[in-house]
Short mmCIF file of C-alpha atoms in Angstrom, two decimals:
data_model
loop_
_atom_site.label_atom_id
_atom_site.label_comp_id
_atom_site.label_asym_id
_atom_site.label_seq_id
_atom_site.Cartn_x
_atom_site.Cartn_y
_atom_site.Cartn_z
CA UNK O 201 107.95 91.71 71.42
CA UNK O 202 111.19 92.92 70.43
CA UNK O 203 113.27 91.14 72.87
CA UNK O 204 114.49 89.32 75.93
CA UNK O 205 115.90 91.22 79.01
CA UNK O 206 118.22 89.52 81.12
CA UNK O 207 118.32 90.92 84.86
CA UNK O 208 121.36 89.58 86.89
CA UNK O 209 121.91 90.80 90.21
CA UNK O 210 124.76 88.61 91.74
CA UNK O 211 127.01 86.17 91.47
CA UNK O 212 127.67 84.03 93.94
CA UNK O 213 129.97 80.78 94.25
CA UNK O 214 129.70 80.28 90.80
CA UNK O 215 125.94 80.52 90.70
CA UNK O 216 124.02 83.58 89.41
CA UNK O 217 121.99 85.00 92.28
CA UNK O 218 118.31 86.87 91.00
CA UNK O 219 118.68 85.29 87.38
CA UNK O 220 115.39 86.35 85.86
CA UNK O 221 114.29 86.60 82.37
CA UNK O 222 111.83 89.19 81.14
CA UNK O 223 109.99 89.62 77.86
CA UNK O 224 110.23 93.41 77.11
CA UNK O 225 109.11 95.14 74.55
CA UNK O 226 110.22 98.30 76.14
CA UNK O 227 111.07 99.53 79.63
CA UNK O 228 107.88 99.43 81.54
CA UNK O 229 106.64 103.29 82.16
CA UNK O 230 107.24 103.82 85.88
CA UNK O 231 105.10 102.33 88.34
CA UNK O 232 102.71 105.02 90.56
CA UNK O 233 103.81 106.36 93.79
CA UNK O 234 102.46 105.30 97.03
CA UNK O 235 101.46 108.48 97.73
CA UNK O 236 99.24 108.45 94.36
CA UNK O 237 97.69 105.16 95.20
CA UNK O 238 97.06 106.06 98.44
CA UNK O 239 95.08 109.24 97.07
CA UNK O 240 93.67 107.29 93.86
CA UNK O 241 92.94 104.22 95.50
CA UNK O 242 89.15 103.30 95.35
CA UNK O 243 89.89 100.50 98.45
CA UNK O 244 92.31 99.82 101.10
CA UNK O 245 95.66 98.90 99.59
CA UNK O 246 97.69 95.80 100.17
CA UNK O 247 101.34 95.67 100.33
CA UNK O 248 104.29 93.24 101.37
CA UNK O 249 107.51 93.47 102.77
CA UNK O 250 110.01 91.50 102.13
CA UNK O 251 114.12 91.66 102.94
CA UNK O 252 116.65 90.86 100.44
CA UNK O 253 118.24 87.26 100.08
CA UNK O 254 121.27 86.12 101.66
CA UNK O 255 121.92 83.07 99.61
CA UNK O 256 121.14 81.39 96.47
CA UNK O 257 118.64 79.12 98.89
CA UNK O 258 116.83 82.48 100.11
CA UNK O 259 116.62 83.82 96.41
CA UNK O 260 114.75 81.13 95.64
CA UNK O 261 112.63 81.41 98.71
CA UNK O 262 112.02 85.21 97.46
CA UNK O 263 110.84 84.56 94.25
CA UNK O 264 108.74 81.96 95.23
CA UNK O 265 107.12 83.75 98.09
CA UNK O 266 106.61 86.99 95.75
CA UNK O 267 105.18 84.13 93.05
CA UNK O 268 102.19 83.15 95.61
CA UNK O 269 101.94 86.49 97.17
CA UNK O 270 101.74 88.46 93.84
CA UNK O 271 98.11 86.50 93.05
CA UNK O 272 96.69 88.58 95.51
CA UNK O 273 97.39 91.50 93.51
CA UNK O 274 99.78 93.73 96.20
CA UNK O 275 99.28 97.86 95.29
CA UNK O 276 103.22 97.89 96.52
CA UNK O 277 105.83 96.06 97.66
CA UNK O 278 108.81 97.27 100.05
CA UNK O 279 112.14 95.19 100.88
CA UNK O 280 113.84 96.40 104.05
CA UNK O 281 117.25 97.85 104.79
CA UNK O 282 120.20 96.51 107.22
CA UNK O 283 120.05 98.79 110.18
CA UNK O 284 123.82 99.63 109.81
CA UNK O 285 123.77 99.21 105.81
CA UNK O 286 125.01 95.55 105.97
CA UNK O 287 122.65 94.84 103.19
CA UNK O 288 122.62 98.06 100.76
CA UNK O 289 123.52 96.69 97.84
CA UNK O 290 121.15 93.16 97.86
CA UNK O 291 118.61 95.85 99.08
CA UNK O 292 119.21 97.88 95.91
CA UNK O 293 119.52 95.01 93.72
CA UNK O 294 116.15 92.99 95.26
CA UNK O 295 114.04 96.60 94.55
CA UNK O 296 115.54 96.72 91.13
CA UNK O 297 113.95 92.80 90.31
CA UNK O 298 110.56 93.87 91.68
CA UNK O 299 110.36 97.40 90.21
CA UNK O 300 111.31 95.73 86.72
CA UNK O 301 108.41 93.48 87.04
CA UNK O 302 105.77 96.69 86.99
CA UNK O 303 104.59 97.35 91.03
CA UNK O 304 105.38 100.13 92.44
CA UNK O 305 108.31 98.63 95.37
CA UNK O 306 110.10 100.60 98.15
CA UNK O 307 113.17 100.88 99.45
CA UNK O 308 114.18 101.02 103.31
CA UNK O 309 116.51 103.25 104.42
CA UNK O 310 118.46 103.76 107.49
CA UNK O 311 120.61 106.15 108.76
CA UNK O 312 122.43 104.10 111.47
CA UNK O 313 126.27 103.92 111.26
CA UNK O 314 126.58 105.91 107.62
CA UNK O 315 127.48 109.03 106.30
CA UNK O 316 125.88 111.66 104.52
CA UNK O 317 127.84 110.48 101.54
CA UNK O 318 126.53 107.17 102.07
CA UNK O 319 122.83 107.70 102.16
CA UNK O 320 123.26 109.60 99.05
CA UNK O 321 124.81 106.93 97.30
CA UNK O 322 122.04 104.61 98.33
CA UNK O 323 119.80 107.18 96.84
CA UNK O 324 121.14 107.34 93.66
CA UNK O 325 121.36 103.62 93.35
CA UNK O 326 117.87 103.77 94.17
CA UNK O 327 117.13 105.90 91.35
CA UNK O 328 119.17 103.88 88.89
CA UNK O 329 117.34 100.90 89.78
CA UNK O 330 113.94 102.62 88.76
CA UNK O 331 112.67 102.91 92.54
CA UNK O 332 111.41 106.17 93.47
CA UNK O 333 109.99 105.00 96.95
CA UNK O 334 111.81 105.01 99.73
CA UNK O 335 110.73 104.37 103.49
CA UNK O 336 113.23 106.34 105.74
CA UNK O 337 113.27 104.73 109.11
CA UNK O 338 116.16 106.38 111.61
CA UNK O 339 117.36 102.38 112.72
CA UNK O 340 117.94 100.84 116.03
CA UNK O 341 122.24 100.38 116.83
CA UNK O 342 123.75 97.02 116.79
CA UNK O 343 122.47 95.58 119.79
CA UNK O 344 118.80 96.51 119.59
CA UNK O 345 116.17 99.17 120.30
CA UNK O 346 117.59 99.92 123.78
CA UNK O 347 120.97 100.45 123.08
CA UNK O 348 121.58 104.08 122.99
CA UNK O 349 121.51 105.77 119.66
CA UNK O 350 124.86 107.57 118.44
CA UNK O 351 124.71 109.40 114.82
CA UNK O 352 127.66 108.64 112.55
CA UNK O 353 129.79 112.05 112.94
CA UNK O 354 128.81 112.58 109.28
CA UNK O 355 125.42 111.52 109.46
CA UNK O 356 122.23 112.14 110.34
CA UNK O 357 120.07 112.12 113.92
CA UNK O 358 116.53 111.33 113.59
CA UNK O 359 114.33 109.76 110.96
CA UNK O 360 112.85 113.44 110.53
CA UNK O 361 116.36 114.29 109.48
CA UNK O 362 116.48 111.50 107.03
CA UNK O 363 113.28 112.53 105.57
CA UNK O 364 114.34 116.23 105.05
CA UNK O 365 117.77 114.89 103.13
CA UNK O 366 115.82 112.33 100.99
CA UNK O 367 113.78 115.03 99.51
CA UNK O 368 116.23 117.48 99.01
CA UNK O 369 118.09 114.58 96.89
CA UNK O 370 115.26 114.26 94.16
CA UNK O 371 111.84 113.39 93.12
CA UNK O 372 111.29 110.57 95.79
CA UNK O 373 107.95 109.55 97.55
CA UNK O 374 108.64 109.10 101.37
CA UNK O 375 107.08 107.06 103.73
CA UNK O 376 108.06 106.57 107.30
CA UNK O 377 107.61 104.38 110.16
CA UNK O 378 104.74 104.79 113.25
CA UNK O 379 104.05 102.70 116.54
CA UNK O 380 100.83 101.92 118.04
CA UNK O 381 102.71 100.56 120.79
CA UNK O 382 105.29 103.37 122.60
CA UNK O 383 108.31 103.40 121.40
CA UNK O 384 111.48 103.22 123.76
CA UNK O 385 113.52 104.17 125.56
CA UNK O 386 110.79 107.55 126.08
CA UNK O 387 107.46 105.58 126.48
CA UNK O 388 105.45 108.55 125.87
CA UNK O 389 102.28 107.71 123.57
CA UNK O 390 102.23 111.41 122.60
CA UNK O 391 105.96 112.25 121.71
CA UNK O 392 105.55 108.98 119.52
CA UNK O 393 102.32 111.24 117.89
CA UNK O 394 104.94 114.72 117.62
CA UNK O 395 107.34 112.57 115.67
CA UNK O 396 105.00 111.15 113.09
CA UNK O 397 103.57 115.19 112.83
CA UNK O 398 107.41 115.95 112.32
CA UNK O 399 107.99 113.65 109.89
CA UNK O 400 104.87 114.66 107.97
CA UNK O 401 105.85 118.65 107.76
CA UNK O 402 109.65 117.18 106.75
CA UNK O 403 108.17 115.72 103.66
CA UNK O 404 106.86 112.19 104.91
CA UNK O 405 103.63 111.26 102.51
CA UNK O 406 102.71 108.35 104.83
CA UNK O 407 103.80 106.17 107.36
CA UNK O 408 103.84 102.44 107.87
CA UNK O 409 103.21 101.07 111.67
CA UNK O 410 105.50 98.86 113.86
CA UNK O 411 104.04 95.67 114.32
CA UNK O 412 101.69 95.50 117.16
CA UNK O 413 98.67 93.17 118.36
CA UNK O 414 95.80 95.24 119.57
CA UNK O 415 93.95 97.26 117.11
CA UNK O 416 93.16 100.08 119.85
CA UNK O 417 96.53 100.76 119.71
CA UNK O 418 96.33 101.42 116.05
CA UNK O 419 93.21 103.79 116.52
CA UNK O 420 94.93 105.62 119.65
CA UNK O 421 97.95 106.53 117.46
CA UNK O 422 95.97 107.79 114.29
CA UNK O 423 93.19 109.78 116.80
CA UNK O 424 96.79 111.78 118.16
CA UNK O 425 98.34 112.22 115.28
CA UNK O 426 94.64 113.31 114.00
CA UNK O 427 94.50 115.83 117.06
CA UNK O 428 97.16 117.93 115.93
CA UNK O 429 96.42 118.56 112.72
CA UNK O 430 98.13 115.90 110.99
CA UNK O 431 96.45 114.05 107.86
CA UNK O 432 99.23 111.57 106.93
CA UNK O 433 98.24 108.33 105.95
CA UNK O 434 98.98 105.58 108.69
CA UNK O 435 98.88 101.94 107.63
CA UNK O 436 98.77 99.52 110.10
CA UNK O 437 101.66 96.47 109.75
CA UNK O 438 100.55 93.03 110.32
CA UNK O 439 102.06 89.78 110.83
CA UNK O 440 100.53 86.43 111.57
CA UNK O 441 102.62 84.33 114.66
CA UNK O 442 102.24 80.77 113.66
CA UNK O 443 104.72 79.10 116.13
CA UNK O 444 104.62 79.12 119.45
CA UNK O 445 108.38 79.84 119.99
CA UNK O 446 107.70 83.69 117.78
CA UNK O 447 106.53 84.88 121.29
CA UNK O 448 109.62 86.26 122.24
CA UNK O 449 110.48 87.28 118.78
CA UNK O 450 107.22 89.16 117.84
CA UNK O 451 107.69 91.08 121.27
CA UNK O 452 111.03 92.09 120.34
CA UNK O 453 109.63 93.19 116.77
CA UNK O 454 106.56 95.14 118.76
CA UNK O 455 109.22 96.72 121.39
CA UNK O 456 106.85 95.56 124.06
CA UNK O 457 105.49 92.51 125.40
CA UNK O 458 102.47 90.75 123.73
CA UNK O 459 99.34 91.41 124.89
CA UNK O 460 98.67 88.87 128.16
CA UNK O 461 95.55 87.58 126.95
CA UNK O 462 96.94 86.84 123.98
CA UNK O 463 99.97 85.22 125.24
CA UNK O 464 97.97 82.89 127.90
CA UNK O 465 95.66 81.43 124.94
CA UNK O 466 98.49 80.46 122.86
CA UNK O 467 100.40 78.67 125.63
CA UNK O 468 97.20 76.68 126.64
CA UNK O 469 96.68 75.75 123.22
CA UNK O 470 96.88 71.93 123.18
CA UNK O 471 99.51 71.37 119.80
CA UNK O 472 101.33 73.14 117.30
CA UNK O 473 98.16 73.56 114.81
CA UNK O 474 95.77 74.86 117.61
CA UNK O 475 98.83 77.91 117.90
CA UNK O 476 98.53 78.13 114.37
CA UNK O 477 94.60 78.61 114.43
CA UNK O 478 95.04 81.13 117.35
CA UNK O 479 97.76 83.15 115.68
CA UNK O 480 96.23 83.15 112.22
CA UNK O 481 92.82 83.81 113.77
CA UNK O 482 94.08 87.21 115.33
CA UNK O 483 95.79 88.66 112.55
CA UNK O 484 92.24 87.80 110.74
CA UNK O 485 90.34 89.74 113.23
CA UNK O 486 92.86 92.66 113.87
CA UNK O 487 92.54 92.82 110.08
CA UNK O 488 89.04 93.35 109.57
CA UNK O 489 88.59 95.68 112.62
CA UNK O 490 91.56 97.71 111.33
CA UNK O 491 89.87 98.12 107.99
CA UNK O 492 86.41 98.86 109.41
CA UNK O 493 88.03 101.42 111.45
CA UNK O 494 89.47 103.10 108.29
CA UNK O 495 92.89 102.08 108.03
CA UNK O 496 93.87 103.45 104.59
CA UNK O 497 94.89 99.58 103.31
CA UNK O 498 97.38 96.90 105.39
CA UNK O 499 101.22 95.48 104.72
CA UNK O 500 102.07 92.31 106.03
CA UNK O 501 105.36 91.74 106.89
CA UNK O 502 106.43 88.10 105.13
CA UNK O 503 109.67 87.65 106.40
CA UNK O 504 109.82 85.92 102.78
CA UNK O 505 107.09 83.57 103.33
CA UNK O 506 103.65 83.43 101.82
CA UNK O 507 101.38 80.92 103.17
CA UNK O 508 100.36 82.30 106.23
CA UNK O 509 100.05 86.02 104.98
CA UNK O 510 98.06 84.46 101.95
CA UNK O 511 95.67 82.50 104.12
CA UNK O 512 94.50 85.97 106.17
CA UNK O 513 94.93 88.14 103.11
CA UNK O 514 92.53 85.22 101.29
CA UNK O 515 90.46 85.31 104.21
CA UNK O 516 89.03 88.71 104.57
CA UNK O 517 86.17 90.22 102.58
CA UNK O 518 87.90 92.57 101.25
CA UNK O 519 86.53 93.90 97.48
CA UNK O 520 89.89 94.78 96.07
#
């Protein structure tokens, strides 16, 4: 061991933000692509997603949450991206602490409200940092999924776009996003199939889903894509609700309202744990019917915390 390497990201009030000490001997060869795992991978993969801290209070949370989480032994990691930039550089900086400790992580990208020049920086800063993996997602406006979309005059259009200018900027593996549920303002199942094809032929290597609640919807998806020729890996996203209030939320997240069923056993449940039990319960079962239906591994979005997305991961029989 021929050293000590210091990694600080921030400072902040006074207070260094992401201080973390690592025993080096060398810089760690670089981590495998998703696109190899995906290909190597003798099981399903696991990932995470986390977004980048705020405050010296969510740091902490972070690093705890990728503490617990990282026991469960995570193929790759990916920390998401403001949708207007707001959080580029504690994006950067939060993949450049998780690619130094050896997993492969990627970085989200949006195109919303930035130029050309802008992306490219973000690219490059990317590359500095050591990640090589970036998840180009086009971005909803300020305001939300139905707010209509206007490109930055120097920017870029679509998430196919995005894809095309990320590979023609180096040697980066590219995922992209999917929905199982349709995505608006078109709520056409197939067009939502043309664009993940597009994607594919731009460069995409695979594609990450929106988070959704009925694994049909999952299957549906990958059987159009499938129809047209399209191979592209599609993993499914998962996230457990927990809390009765997350109704509203989690539609929001899904772009469409939570399956009725669903929604009526959680508001008959008689207290706060029995929600819990439901919730956890379906993100248990979605999990091992999206698996036995092939699902090429799962992420599970954290929102930077790990005890509900360690209790499913923990609780499927899953030989990884």
């Amino acid at each position: 061991m021929s050293g000590i390497w210091l990694h600080v990201v921030e400072l902040m009030g006074g207070r260094l933000l992401f201080p973390i000490v690592v025993a080096m001997s060398a810089a760690p060869d670089r981590a495998p692509r998703v696109a190899d795992l995906l290909r190597d991978a003798p099981a399903p993969l696991l990932s995470f997603e986390f977004f980048p801290p705020r405050t010296p209070e969510e740091e902490e949370k972070f690093l705890v949450t990728w503490e617990k989480l990282a026991r469960h032994r995570p193929d790759f990691i990916s920390v998401t991206y403001g949708a207007t930039g707001s959080t580029r550089e504690r994006t950067v900086e939060a993949t450049r602490v998780l690619a130094g400790r050896g997993i492969t992580t990627v970085g989200h990208l949006t195109c919303v409200a930035q130029s050309r020049d802008d992306i490219a920086r973000t690219l490059d800063d990317f590359a500095a940092a050591g990640v090589h993996d970036v998840l180009a997602i086009r971005g909803d406006m300020p305001g939300g999924p139905h707010v209509p979309w206007v490109a930055h005059p120097d920017g870029l259009g679509t998430a196919t776009e995005l894809v095309e200018f990320i590979k023609s900027r180096g040697d980066f593996c590219v995922g992209v996003a999917a929905f199982p549920n349709v995505h608006q303002p078109d709520n056409d199942p197939e067009l939502d199939a043309r664009i993940v094809v597009a994607k594919a032929e731009a460069g995409a290597e695979y594609a990450i889903t929106q988070l959704f609640f009925e694994p049909h919807r999952y299957i549906e998806l990958v059987d159009r894509v499938r129809s047209r020729g399209c191979d592209i890996p599609i993993i499914p996203g998962i996230m457990p609700l927990t809390v009765i209030t997350q109704i509203e939320r989690f539609a929001a997240l899904a772009d469409c309202d939570l399956p009725g069923e669903f929604v009526s056993e959680l508001r008959a449940a008689p207290d706060a744990a029995a929600v819990r039990r439901i919730g956890m319960e379906r993100a248990r079962s979605m999990s091992v019917e999206l698996l036995a239906a092939g699902a090429p591994g799962l992420q599970f979005f954290t929102q930077n915390r790990w005890m509900a997305t360690s209790e499913v991961v923990s609780a499927l029989d899953w030989d990884r």
